[in-house]
């Protein structure tokens, strides 16, 4: 609460903030699967367990983290992943510096370094006032399947190195140069050893353009995209020309050998959402020798329309025609669903749906997979009681398998109960019971497994303390064969795990020095000028510590904290002096600047307009500021109280003056506790304090 300058008390709300404690985390995920003819004869098929320990916390140099993951293989338990990193660091002209060692993943661009796990080191940051972004990494290429194969990463002698330079990384218009290379005897023969690319992003209203040109020294590939619109009304087009022999240093690129484009739109109206996408391309990697230059088409679209608040219609279609590919194919699907919701009570609903679909598939080289399929679906879901839901759905198909001249009628019926409830703040339970019945599932293209099944599951989640959660999920599934070629079996699946985190009893705040000077601000500009003398014995509060200025007005204090509030105690300065600088300043450590406090001796009238909660007519902590109240001096000069309720008439001449509160400027809910007009005797070099306490009207 602002203090009267000539009768100030010790400032309140002093702040000395320290870094948060370091945090230790531990997670474990495990599971086992039993399978057999029946429960009594079920044998364990698999057992797996993965554990991760981690440590993270604030440091004076950035946010640090470290973790290690251990995976239980059949014969051993190994550390399959470990990493240590520092993010948000700065120094030597760099900002937003991130450093990571051991296991890491990084993405540059689709044509150079399209996201790759590696074991090595990574450093990235921004410099030149964040106009230039730099990334460099180097390490051992890490295949994703190394997580499942013990010792593979240690024997994989394949290595990568990559660098990226970006101009204006924080701007909409930015440009990047990428370089990546791979080396080592274990590299795949089809991969190239070096890739270069130039990326650009540029806004030409209303279009946002992006493009990349890449070469692996032998082949050239390009991409270009354009997008316009906003969320809910967007249009896009993506063009590509990828050489059939082009590779990145780690993998084959998406759409290898294709030249083409995909265009689409996403439209969101009040009750209707429309999505469309058309991809057309020529395949030069595995072309149709009889028709190599033919265009291939891949289109999908959907319309979702709310007929009423409770009635919704969805239609979606998909079309594929690839005459220019090695195995030409034509495929068409069309699906429609109508959903109606009925309100049974305040929190209970019944939802019913009906649908129809058509699927047509043609393959020149695999006629056994050619068919026409018509299907009708229906179902419902209802909340029986709170937390307990029941559902049932049925699909009936008419399947015409052309090459076999066979017509069949596969169908499937699903029904079940689900229950989920939070028993208390610490314990939750969920369970379900599903039944599935398949009929006439013997067709080659029926898309049914030929199995009937009954599945029950139950799970618990326990949160004994904040930051800790244990869970256990189990499932029992009994399968009997609808198709005689399939076996009957029973399986039991159990999964368990733990998520936990603890604050450790230590933190790491930076050391910092806070220094400055208390001075006579002769020109009242709020800055320390060369000719302005210091003021000795001024009490300065730095966080929860107190320091006094020396004979020249200087003070200096070294402390360990993340952030501190620095304030000057006005009562330690001679009466009549007022601050020309902010009385309280928050700074983050380490701090390289200075915190100065300027004082000037003036005659004036100062006061606070406040809601006087205890009615003592004195501003106390907890009283509320009232702003925009008009105060007039001698009927000539007026001010309005600012956001902290303060008004101040400076350079008031000596003698008697009349100060008046404009009652019409008071908020309607307030009444003054003092006279609206007061005669004041001002003495030279002093600040007269005249507060305006208010009370609220009673209803």
Coordinates of N, CA and C in Angstrom, one line a residue, residues 119-301:
X119 N 22.3 -40.8 -30.7 CA 23.0 -40.7 -29.4 C 24.3 -39.9 -29.6
X120 N 24.3 -38.7 -29.0 CA 25.5 -37.9 -29.2 C 25.2 -36.6 -28.5
X121 N 25.3 -35.4 -29.2 CA 25.1 -34.1 -28.5 C 24.4 -33.2 -29.5
X122 N 23.6 -32.3 -29.0 CA 22.9 -31.3 -29.7 C 23.0 -29.9 -29.0
X123 N 23.3 -28.9 -29.8 CA 23.3 -27.5 -29.3 C 22.6 -26.6 -30.3
X124 N 21.7 -25.8 -29.7 CA 21.0 -24.8 -30.6 C 20.8 -23.5 -29.8
X125 N 20.7 -22.4 -30.5 CA 20.5 -21.1 -29.8 C 20.2 -20.0 -30.9
X126 N 20.0 -18.8 -30.4 CA 19.8 -17.7 -31.2 C 20.7 -16.6 -30.8
X127 N 21.2 -15.8 -31.8 CA 22.1 -14.7 -31.6 C 21.8 -13.5 -32.5
X128 N 22.6 -12.5 -32.4 CA 22.4 -11.3 -33.1 C 21.0 -10.7 -32.9
X129 N 20.7 -10.6 -31.5 CA 19.3 -10.1 -31.1 C 18.2 -11.0 -31.7
X130 N 18.5 -12.3 -31.6 CA 17.6 -13.4 -32.1 C 17.2 -13.2 -33.5
X131 N 18.1 -12.6 -34.3 CA 17.9 -12.6 -35.8 C 18.5 -13.8 -36.5
X132 N 19.3 -14.6 -35.8 CA 20.0 -15.7 -36.4 C 19.8 -16.9 -35.4
X133 N 19.3 -18.0 -36.0 CA 19.2 -19.3 -35.2 C 20.2 -20.3 -35.7
X134 N 20.9 -21.0 -34.8 CA 21.9 -22.0 -35.2 C 21.6 -23.3 -34.5
X135 N 21.8 -24.4 -35.2 CA 21.7 -25.8 -34.6 C 22.8 -26.6 -35.2
X136 N 23.4 -27.4 -34.2 CA 24.4 -28.3 -34.6 C 24.3 -29.6 -33.8
X137 N 24.4 -30.8 -34.5 CA 24.3 -32.0 -33.8 C 25.2 -33.1 -34.4
X138 N 25.6 -34.0 -33.6 CA 26.5 -35.1 -34.0 C 26.3 -36.3 -33.1
X139 N 26.3 -37.5 -33.7 CA 26.1 -38.7 -32.9 C 25.9 -39.9 -33.7
X140 N 25.6 -41.0 -32.9 CA 25.4 -42.3 -33.5 C 23.9 -42.4 -33.9
X141 N 23.7 -42.9 -35.1 CA 22.3 -43.1 -35.6 C 21.6 -44.1 -34.8
X142 N 20.4 -43.8 -34.4 CA 19.7 -44.7 -33.5 C 18.4 -45.2 -34.1
X143 N 18.4 -46.5 -34.5 CA 17.2 -47.0 -35.1 C 16.1 -47.1 -34.0
X144 N 14.8 -46.9 -34.4 CA 13.8 -46.9 -33.4 C 13.6 -48.3 -32.8
X145 N 13.9 -49.4 -33.6 CA 13.8 -50.7 -33.0 C 14.9 -51.1 -32.0
X146 N 15.9 -50.2 -31.8 CA 16.9 -50.5 -30.8 C 16.3 -50.5 -29.4
X147 N 15.2 -49.9 -29.2 CA 14.5 -50.0 -27.9 C 14.1 -51.4 -27.6
X148 N 13.9 -52.2 -28.6 CA 13.4 -53.6 -28.3 C 14.5 -54.7 -28.5
X149 N 15.6 -54.3 -28.9 CA 16.7 -55.2 -29.1 C 17.9 -54.9 -28.2
X150 N 18.2 -55.8 -27.3 CA 19.3 -55.5 -26.3 C 20.6 -55.4 -27.0
X151 N 21.4 -54.3 -26.7 CA 22.7 -54.1 -27.1 C 22.8 -53.6 -28.6
X152 N 21.7 -53.4 -29.3 CA 21.8 -53.0 -30.7 C 22.5 -51.7 -30.8
X153 N 22.2 -50.7 -30.0 CA 22.7 -49.3 -30.2 C 24.3 -49.4 -30.0
X154 N 24.8 -50.3 -29.1 CA 26.2 -50.3 -28.9 C 27.0 -50.8 -30.1
X155 N 26.3 -51.7 -30.9 CA 26.9 -52.3 -32.1 C 26.6 -51.6 -33.4
X156 N 25.8 -50.6 -33.4 CA 25.4 -49.9 -34.6 C 26.4 -48.9 -35.0
X157 N 27.2 -49.2 -36.0 CA 28.3 -48.3 -36.4 C 27.9 -47.4 -37.5
X158 N 26.8 -46.6 -37.3 CA 26.3 -45.6 -38.3 C 26.2 -44.3 -37.6
X159 N 26.7 -43.2 -38.2 CA 26.8 -41.9 -37.5 C 26.2 -40.8 -38.4
X160 N 25.8 -39.8 -37.7 CA 25.2 -38.6 -38.4 C 25.7 -37.3 -37.9
X161 N 25.7 -36.3 -38.7 CA 26.1 -34.9 -38.3 C 25.2 -34.0 -39.1
X162 N 24.7 -32.9 -38.5 CA 23.8 -32.0 -39.2 C 23.9 -30.6 -38.6
X163 N 23.7 -29.6 -39.4 CA 23.7 -28.2 -39.0 C 22.6 -27.5 -39.7
X164 N 22.1 -26.4 -39.0 CA 21.0 -25.6 -39.6 C 21.2 -24.2 -39.2
X165 N 21.1 -23.3 -40.2 CA 21.2 -21.8 -39.9 C 19.9 -21.2 -40.4
X166 N 19.2 -20.4 -39.5 CA 18.0 -19.8 -39.8 C 18.0 -18.3 -39.6
X167 N 17.7 -17.6 -40.6 CA 17.6 -16.1 -40.5 C 16.2 -15.7 -40.1
X168 N 16.1 -14.8 -39.0 CA 14.8 -14.4 -38.5 C 14.0 -15.6 -38.0
X169 N 14.5 -16.4 -37.1 CA 13.7 -17.6 -36.7 C 12.4 -17.3 -36.0
X170 N 12.2 -16.1 -35.5 CA 11.0 -15.8 -34.8 C 10.0 -15.0 -35.7
X171 N 10.3 -14.8 -36.9 CA 9.5 -14.0 -37.8 C 8.7 -14.9 -38.7
X172 N 7.7 -14.3 -39.3 CA 6.9 -15.0 -40.3 C 7.6 -15.2 -41.6
X173 N 8.5 -14.2 -41.9 CA 9.4 -14.4 -43.1 C 10.7 -14.9 -42.6
X174 N 11.1 -16.1 -42.9 CA 12.4 -16.6 -42.4 C 13.0 -17.5 -43.5
X175 N 14.3 -17.8 -43.4 CA 15.0 -18.5 -44.4 C 16.0 -19.4 -43.7
X176 N 16.2 -20.7 -44.2 CA 17.0 -21.6 -43.5 C 17.9 -22.3 -44.5
X177 N 19.1 -22.7 -44.0 CA 20.0 -23.5 -44.8 C 20.3 -24.8 -44.0
X178 N 20.1 -25.9 -44.6 CA 20.3 -27.2 -43.8 C 21.4 -28.0 -44.5
X179 N 22.2 -28.7 -43.6 CA 23.2 -29.6 -44.1 C 23.2 -30.8 -43.2
X180 N 23.3 -32.0 -43.8 CA 23.4 -33.2 -43.0 C 24.2 -34.2 -43.8
X181 N 25.0 -35.0 -43.0 CA 25.8 -36.1 -43.6 C 25.8 -37.3 -42.7
X182 N 25.9 -38.5 -43.3 CA 26.0 -39.7 -42.6 C 27.2 -40.5 -43.0
X183 N 27.8 -41.2 -42.0 CA 29.0 -42.0 -42.3 C 29.1 -43.2 -41.4
X184 N 30.0 -44.1 -41.7 CA 30.1 -45.3 -40.9 C 29.8 -46.6 -41.7
X185 N 30.4 -47.7 -41.3 CA 30.3 -48.9 -42.1 C 28.9 -49.6 -42.1
X186 N 28.1 -49.2 -41.1 CA 26.8 -49.9 -40.9 C 25.7 -49.2 -41.6
X187 N 26.0 -48.1 -42.3 CA 24.9 -47.4 -43.0 C 24.4 -48.2 -44.2
X188 N 23.1 -48.1 -44.4 CA 22.4 -48.8 -45.5 C 22.9 -48.3 -46.9
X189 N 23.1 -49.2 -47.8 CA 23.7 -48.8 -49.1 C 22.9 -47.8 -49.9
X190 N 21.6 -47.9 -49.8 CA 20.8 -47.0 -50.6 C 20.7 -45.6 -50.1
X191 N 21.3 -45.3 -48.9 CA 21.2 -43.9 -48.4 C 22.4 -43.1 -49.0
X192 N 22.1 -41.8 -49.2 CA 23.1 -40.9 -49.6 C 23.9 -40.4 -48.4
X193 N 25.2 -39.9 -48.6 CA 26.0 -39.5 -47.6 C 25.9 -38.1 -47.2
X194 N 25.4 -37.2 -48.1 CA 25.2 -35.8 -47.8 C 24.0 -35.3 -48.4
X195 N 23.3 -34.3 -47.7 CA 22.1 -33.7 -48.2 C 22.2 -32.2 -47.9
X196 N 21.9 -31.3 -48.8 CA 21.8 -29.9 -48.6 C 20.4 -29.4 -49.0
X197 N 20.0 -28.4 -48.3 CA 18.7 -27.8 -48.7 C 18.6 -26.4 -48.3
X198 N 17.8 -25.6 -49.0 CA 17.4 -24.2 -48.6 C 15.9 -24.2 -48.5
X199 N 15.5 -23.6 -47.3 CA 14.1 -23.5 -47.0 C 13.7 -22.0 -46.9
X200 N 12.5 -21.7 -47.3 CA 12.1 -20.3 -47.2 C 10.6 -20.3 -46.8
X201 N 10.2 -19.3 -46.0 CA 8.9 -19.0 -45.6 C 8.6 -17.5 -45.8
X202 N 7.5 -17.2 -46.5 CA 7.3 -15.8 -46.8 C 5.8 -15.5 -46.8
X203 N 5.4 -14.4 -46.3 CA 4.0 -13.9 -46.3 C 3.8 -12.9 -47.4
X204 N 3.0 -13.3 -48.3 CA 2.5 -12.3 -49.3 C 1.0 -12.3 -49.2
X205 N 0.5 -11.4 -48.4 CA -1.0 -11.4 -48.1 C -1.8 -11.6 -49.3
X206 N -2.8 -12.5 -49.2 CA -3.2 -13.3 -48.0 C -2.5 -14.7 -47.9
X207 N -1.5 -14.9 -48.7 CA -0.9 -16.2 -48.8 C 0.4 -16.3 -47.9
X208 N 0.5 -17.5 -47.2 CA 1.7 -17.8 -46.5 C 2.4 -18.9 -47.4
X209 N 3.6 -18.6 -47.9 CA 4.3 -19.5 -48.8 C 5.4 -20.2 -48.1
X210 N 5.6 -21.5 -48.3 CA 6.8 -22.2 -47.8 C 7.3 -23.1 -48.9
X211 N 8.7 -23.2 -48.9 CA 9.3 -24.0 -50.0 C 10.6 -24.6 -49.5
X212 N 11.1 -25.6 -50.2 CA 12.4 -26.2 -49.9 C 12.9 -26.8 -51.2
X213 N 14.2 -26.6 -51.4 CA 15.0 -27.2 -52.5 C 16.1 -27.9 -51.9
X214 N 16.3 -29.2 -52.3 CA 17.3 -30.1 -51.6 C 18.0 -30.9 -52.7
X215 N 19.3 -31.1 -52.4 CA 20.1 -32.0 -53.3 C 20.9 -32.9 -52.4
X216 N 21.1 -34.1 -52.9 CA 22.0 -35.1 -52.2 C 23.3 -35.3 -53.1
X217 N 23.6 -34.2 -53.8 CA 24.8 -34.1 -54.8 C 24.5 -34.8 -56.1
X218 N 23.6 -35.8 -56.1 CA 23.3 -36.4 -57.4 C 21.9 -36.1 -57.9
X219 N 21.0 -35.8 -57.0 CA 19.6 -35.7 -57.3 C 19.0 -34.4 -56.7
X220 N 18.0 -33.9 -57.3 CA 17.4 -32.6 -56.8 C 15.9 -32.9 -56.6
X221 N 15.4 -32.3 -55.5 CA 14.0 -32.4 -55.1 C 13.5 -31.1 -54.6
X222 N 12.2 -30.8 -54.8 CA 11.6 -29.5 -54.4 C 10.2 -29.7 -53.8
X223 N 9.9 -28.9 -52.9 CA 8.5 -28.8 -52.4 C 8.1 -27.3 -52.3
X224 N 6.8 -27.0 -52.4 CA 6.3 -25.7 -52.3 C 4.8 -25.8 -51.8
X225 N 4.5 -25.0 -50.8 CA 3.2 -25.0 -50.3 C 2.6 -23.6 -50.1
X226 N 1.3 -23.4 -50.2 CA 0.7 -22.1 -50.0 C -0.6 -22.3 -49.2
X227 N -0.8 -21.4 -48.3 CA -2.0 -21.5 -47.4 C -2.6 -20.1 -47.2
X228 N -3.9 -20.0 -47.1 CA -4.6 -18.8 -46.9 C -5.8 -19.0 -46.1
X229 N -6.3 -18.0 -45.4 CA -7.4 -18.1 -44.6 C -7.1 -18.1 -43.1
X230 N -8.1 -18.4 -42.3 CA -7.9 -18.4 -40.9 C -8.5 -19.7 -40.3
X231 N -8.5 -19.8 -39.0 CA -9.0 -21.0 -38.3 C -10.5 -21.1 -38.7
X232 N -10.9 -22.2 -39.3 CA -12.3 -22.4 -39.7 C -12.6 -22.1 -41.1
X233 N -11.7 -21.4 -41.8 CA -11.9 -21.0 -43.2 C -10.5 -21.0 -43.9
X234 N -9.9 -22.2 -44.1 CA -8.6 -22.2 -44.7 C -8.6 -23.0 -46.0
X235 N -7.6 -22.6 -46.9 CA -7.4 -23.2 -48.1 C -5.9 -23.5 -48.3
X236 N -5.5 -24.6 -48.9 CA -4.1 -24.9 -49.0 C -3.8 -25.7 -50.3
X237 N -2.5 -25.6 -50.7 CA -2.0 -26.3 -51.8 C -0.6 -26.7 -51.6
X238 N -0.2 -27.9 -51.8 CA 1.2 -28.4 -51.6 C 1.7 -29.1 -52.8
X239 N 2.8 -28.6 -53.4 CA 3.3 -29.1 -54.6 C 4.7 -29.8 -54.3
X240 N 5.0 -30.9 -55.0 CA 6.2 -31.7 -54.8 C 6.8 -32.2 -56.0
X241 N 8.1 -32.3 -56.1 CA 8.8 -33.0 -57.2 C 10.0 -33.7 -56.5
X242 N 9.8 -35.0 -56.2 CA 10.8 -35.8 -55.5 C 11.4 -36.8 -56.4
X243 N 12.7 -36.7 -56.6 CA 13.4 -37.6 -57.6 C 13.3 -39.0 -57.1
X244 N 13.3 -39.9 -58.0 CA 13.1 -41.3 -57.6 C 14.3 -41.9 -56.9
X245 N 15.5 -41.3 -57.1 CA 16.7 -41.7 -56.5 C 17.1 -40.8 -55.3
X246 N 16.3 -39.9 -54.9 CA 16.6 -39.0 -53.8 C 16.3 -39.7 -52.5
X247 N 17.3 -39.6 -51.5 CA 17.1 -40.1 -50.2 C 17.7 -39.0 -49.2
X248 N 17.2 -39.1 -48.0 CA 17.8 -38.3 -46.9 C 19.0 -39.1 -46.4
X249 N 19.7 -38.6 -45.4 CA 20.8 -39.4 -44.9 C 20.4 -40.5 -43.9
X250 N 19.1 -40.5 -43.6 CA 18.6 -41.6 -42.7 C 17.5 -42.4 -43.2
X251 N 16.8 -42.0 -44.3 CA 15.6 -42.7 -44.7 C 15.2 -42.3 -46.1
X252 N 14.3 -43.1 -46.6 CA 13.6 -42.7 -47.9 C 12.6 -41.6 -47.6
X253 N 12.5 -40.6 -48.4 CA 11.6 -39.5 -48.2 C 10.2 -39.9 -48.5
X254 N 9.2 -39.2 -47.9 CA 7.8 -39.5 -48.2 C 7.6 -39.1 -49.7
X255 N 6.7 -39.8 -50.3 CA 6.4 -39.5 -51.7 C 7.6 -39.6 -52.7
X256 N 8.5 -40.5 -52.4 CA 9.7 -40.7 -53.2 C 9.3 -41.0 -54.7
X257 N 9.9 -40.3 -55.6 CA 9.7 -40.5 -57.0 C 8.4 -39.8 -57.6
X258 N 7.7 -39.1 -56.8 CA 6.4 -38.5 -57.2 C 6.6 -37.0 -57.6
X259 N 5.8 -36.6 -58.6 CA 5.7 -35.3 -59.0 C 4.2 -35.0 -59.0
X260 N 3.7 -34.0 -58.2 CA 2.3 -33.8 -58.0 C 2.0 -32.8 -57.0
X261 N 0.7 -32.8 -56.6 CA 0.2 -31.7 -55.7 C -1.0 -32.3 -54.9
X262 N -1.2 -31.7 -53.7 CA -2.5 -32.0 -53.0 C -3.0 -30.6 -52.6
X263 N -4.3 -30.5 -52.9 CA -5.0 -29.2 -52.6 C -6.2 -29.6 -51.7
X264 N -6.6 -28.6 -50.9 CA -7.7 -28.9 -50.0 C -8.2 -27.7 -49.3
X265 N -9.3 -27.9 -48.5 CA -9.9 -26.8 -47.8 C -10.6 -27.3 -46.5
X266 N -10.6 -26.5 -45.5 CA -11.3 -26.8 -44.3 C -12.2 -25.6 -44.0
X267 N -13.5 -25.8 -44.0 CA -14.5 -24.8 -43.8 C -15.4 -25.1 -42.6
X268 N -15.5 -24.1 -41.7 CA -16.3 -24.3 -40.5 C -17.4 -23.2 -40.5
X269 N -18.6 -23.6 -40.8 CA -19.7 -22.6 -40.7 C -20.5 -22.8 -39.4
X270 N -21.5 -22.1 -39.2 CA -22.2 -22.2 -37.9 C -22.7 -23.6 -37.6
X271 N -23.3 -24.3 -38.6 CA -23.8 -25.6 -38.3 C -23.2 -26.7 -39.2
X272 N -22.3 -26.3 -40.1 CA -21.7 -27.2 -41.0 C -20.2 -27.1 -41.1
X273 N -19.6 -28.3 -41.2 CA -18.1 -28.4 -41.3 C -17.8 -29.2 -42.6
X274 N -17.0 -28.6 -43.5 CA -16.7 -29.2 -44.7 C -15.2 -29.4 -44.8
X275 N -14.7 -30.6 -45.2 CA -13.3 -30.9 -45.4 C -13.2 -31.6 -46.8
X276 N -12.2 -31.2 -47.6 CA -11.9 -31.8 -48.9 C -10.4 -31.8 -49.1
X277 N -9.9 -32.9 -49.8 CA -8.5 -33.0 -50.1 C -8.3 -33.8 -51.4
X278 N -7.6 -33.3 -52.3 CA -7.3 -34.0 -53.6 C -5.8 -34.0 -53.8
X279 N -5.3 -35.3 -53.9 CA -3.9 -35.5 -54.2 C -3.8 -36.1 -55.6
X280 N -3.1 -35.5 -56.5 CA -2.9 -36.1 -57.8 C -1.4 -36.0 -58.1
X281 N -0.9 -37.1 -58.7 CA 0.6 -37.2 -58.8 C 0.9 -38.3 -59.9
X282 N 2.2 -38.2 -60.4 CA 2.7 -39.2 -61.3 C 3.8 -39.9 -60.5
X283 N 3.8 -41.2 -60.6 CA 4.8 -42.1 -59.8 C 5.9 -42.5 -60.7
X284 N 7.1 -42.0 -60.4 CA 8.3 -42.4 -61.2 C 9.2 -43.4 -60.5
X285 N 8.8 -43.8 -59.3 CA 9.6 -44.8 -58.6 C 9.2 -46.3 -59.0
X286 N 7.9 -46.6 -58.9 CA 7.3 -47.9 -59.4 C 6.2 -47.6 -60.3
X287 N 6.5 -47.1 -61.5 CA 5.4 -46.8 -62.5 C 4.8 -48.0 -63.2
X288 N 3.6 -47.8 -63.7 CA 3.0 -48.8 -64.6 C 3.7 -48.7 -65.9
X289 N 4.4 -49.8 -66.3 CA 5.2 -49.8 -67.5 C 4.3 -49.6 -68.7
X290 N 3.1 -49.9 -68.7 CA 2.2 -49.7 -69.8 C 1.6 -48.3 -69.9
X291 N 1.6 -47.6 -68.8 CA 1.1 -46.3 -68.7 C 1.8 -45.4 -67.7
X292 N 3.1 -45.2 -67.9 CA 4.0 -44.6 -66.9 C 3.7 -43.1 -66.6
X293 N 3.1 -42.4 -67.6 CA 2.9 -41.0 -67.4 C 1.5 -40.7 -66.9
X294 N 0.7 -41.7 -66.6 CA -0.7 -41.4 -66.1 C -0.7 -40.8 -64.7
X295 N -1.7 -39.9 -64.5 CA -1.9 -39.3 -63.2 C -2.6 -40.2 -62.3
X296 N -2.3 -40.2 -61.0 CA -2.9 -41.0 -60.0 C -3.7 -40.0 -59.1
X297 N -4.9 -40.4 -58.7 CA -5.8 -39.5 -57.9 C -6.1 -40.2 -56.5
X298 N -6.1 -39.4 -55.5 CA -6.5 -39.8 -54.2 C -7.3 -38.6 -53.6
X299 N -8.6 -38.9 -53.4 CA -9.5 -37.8 -53.0 C -10.3 -38.2 -51.8
X300 N -10.5 -37.3 -50.8 CA -11.4 -37.6 -49.7 C -12.1 -36.3 -49.3
X301 N -13.3 -36.5 -48.8 CA -14.1 -35.3 -48.4 C -15.2 -35.7 -47.4

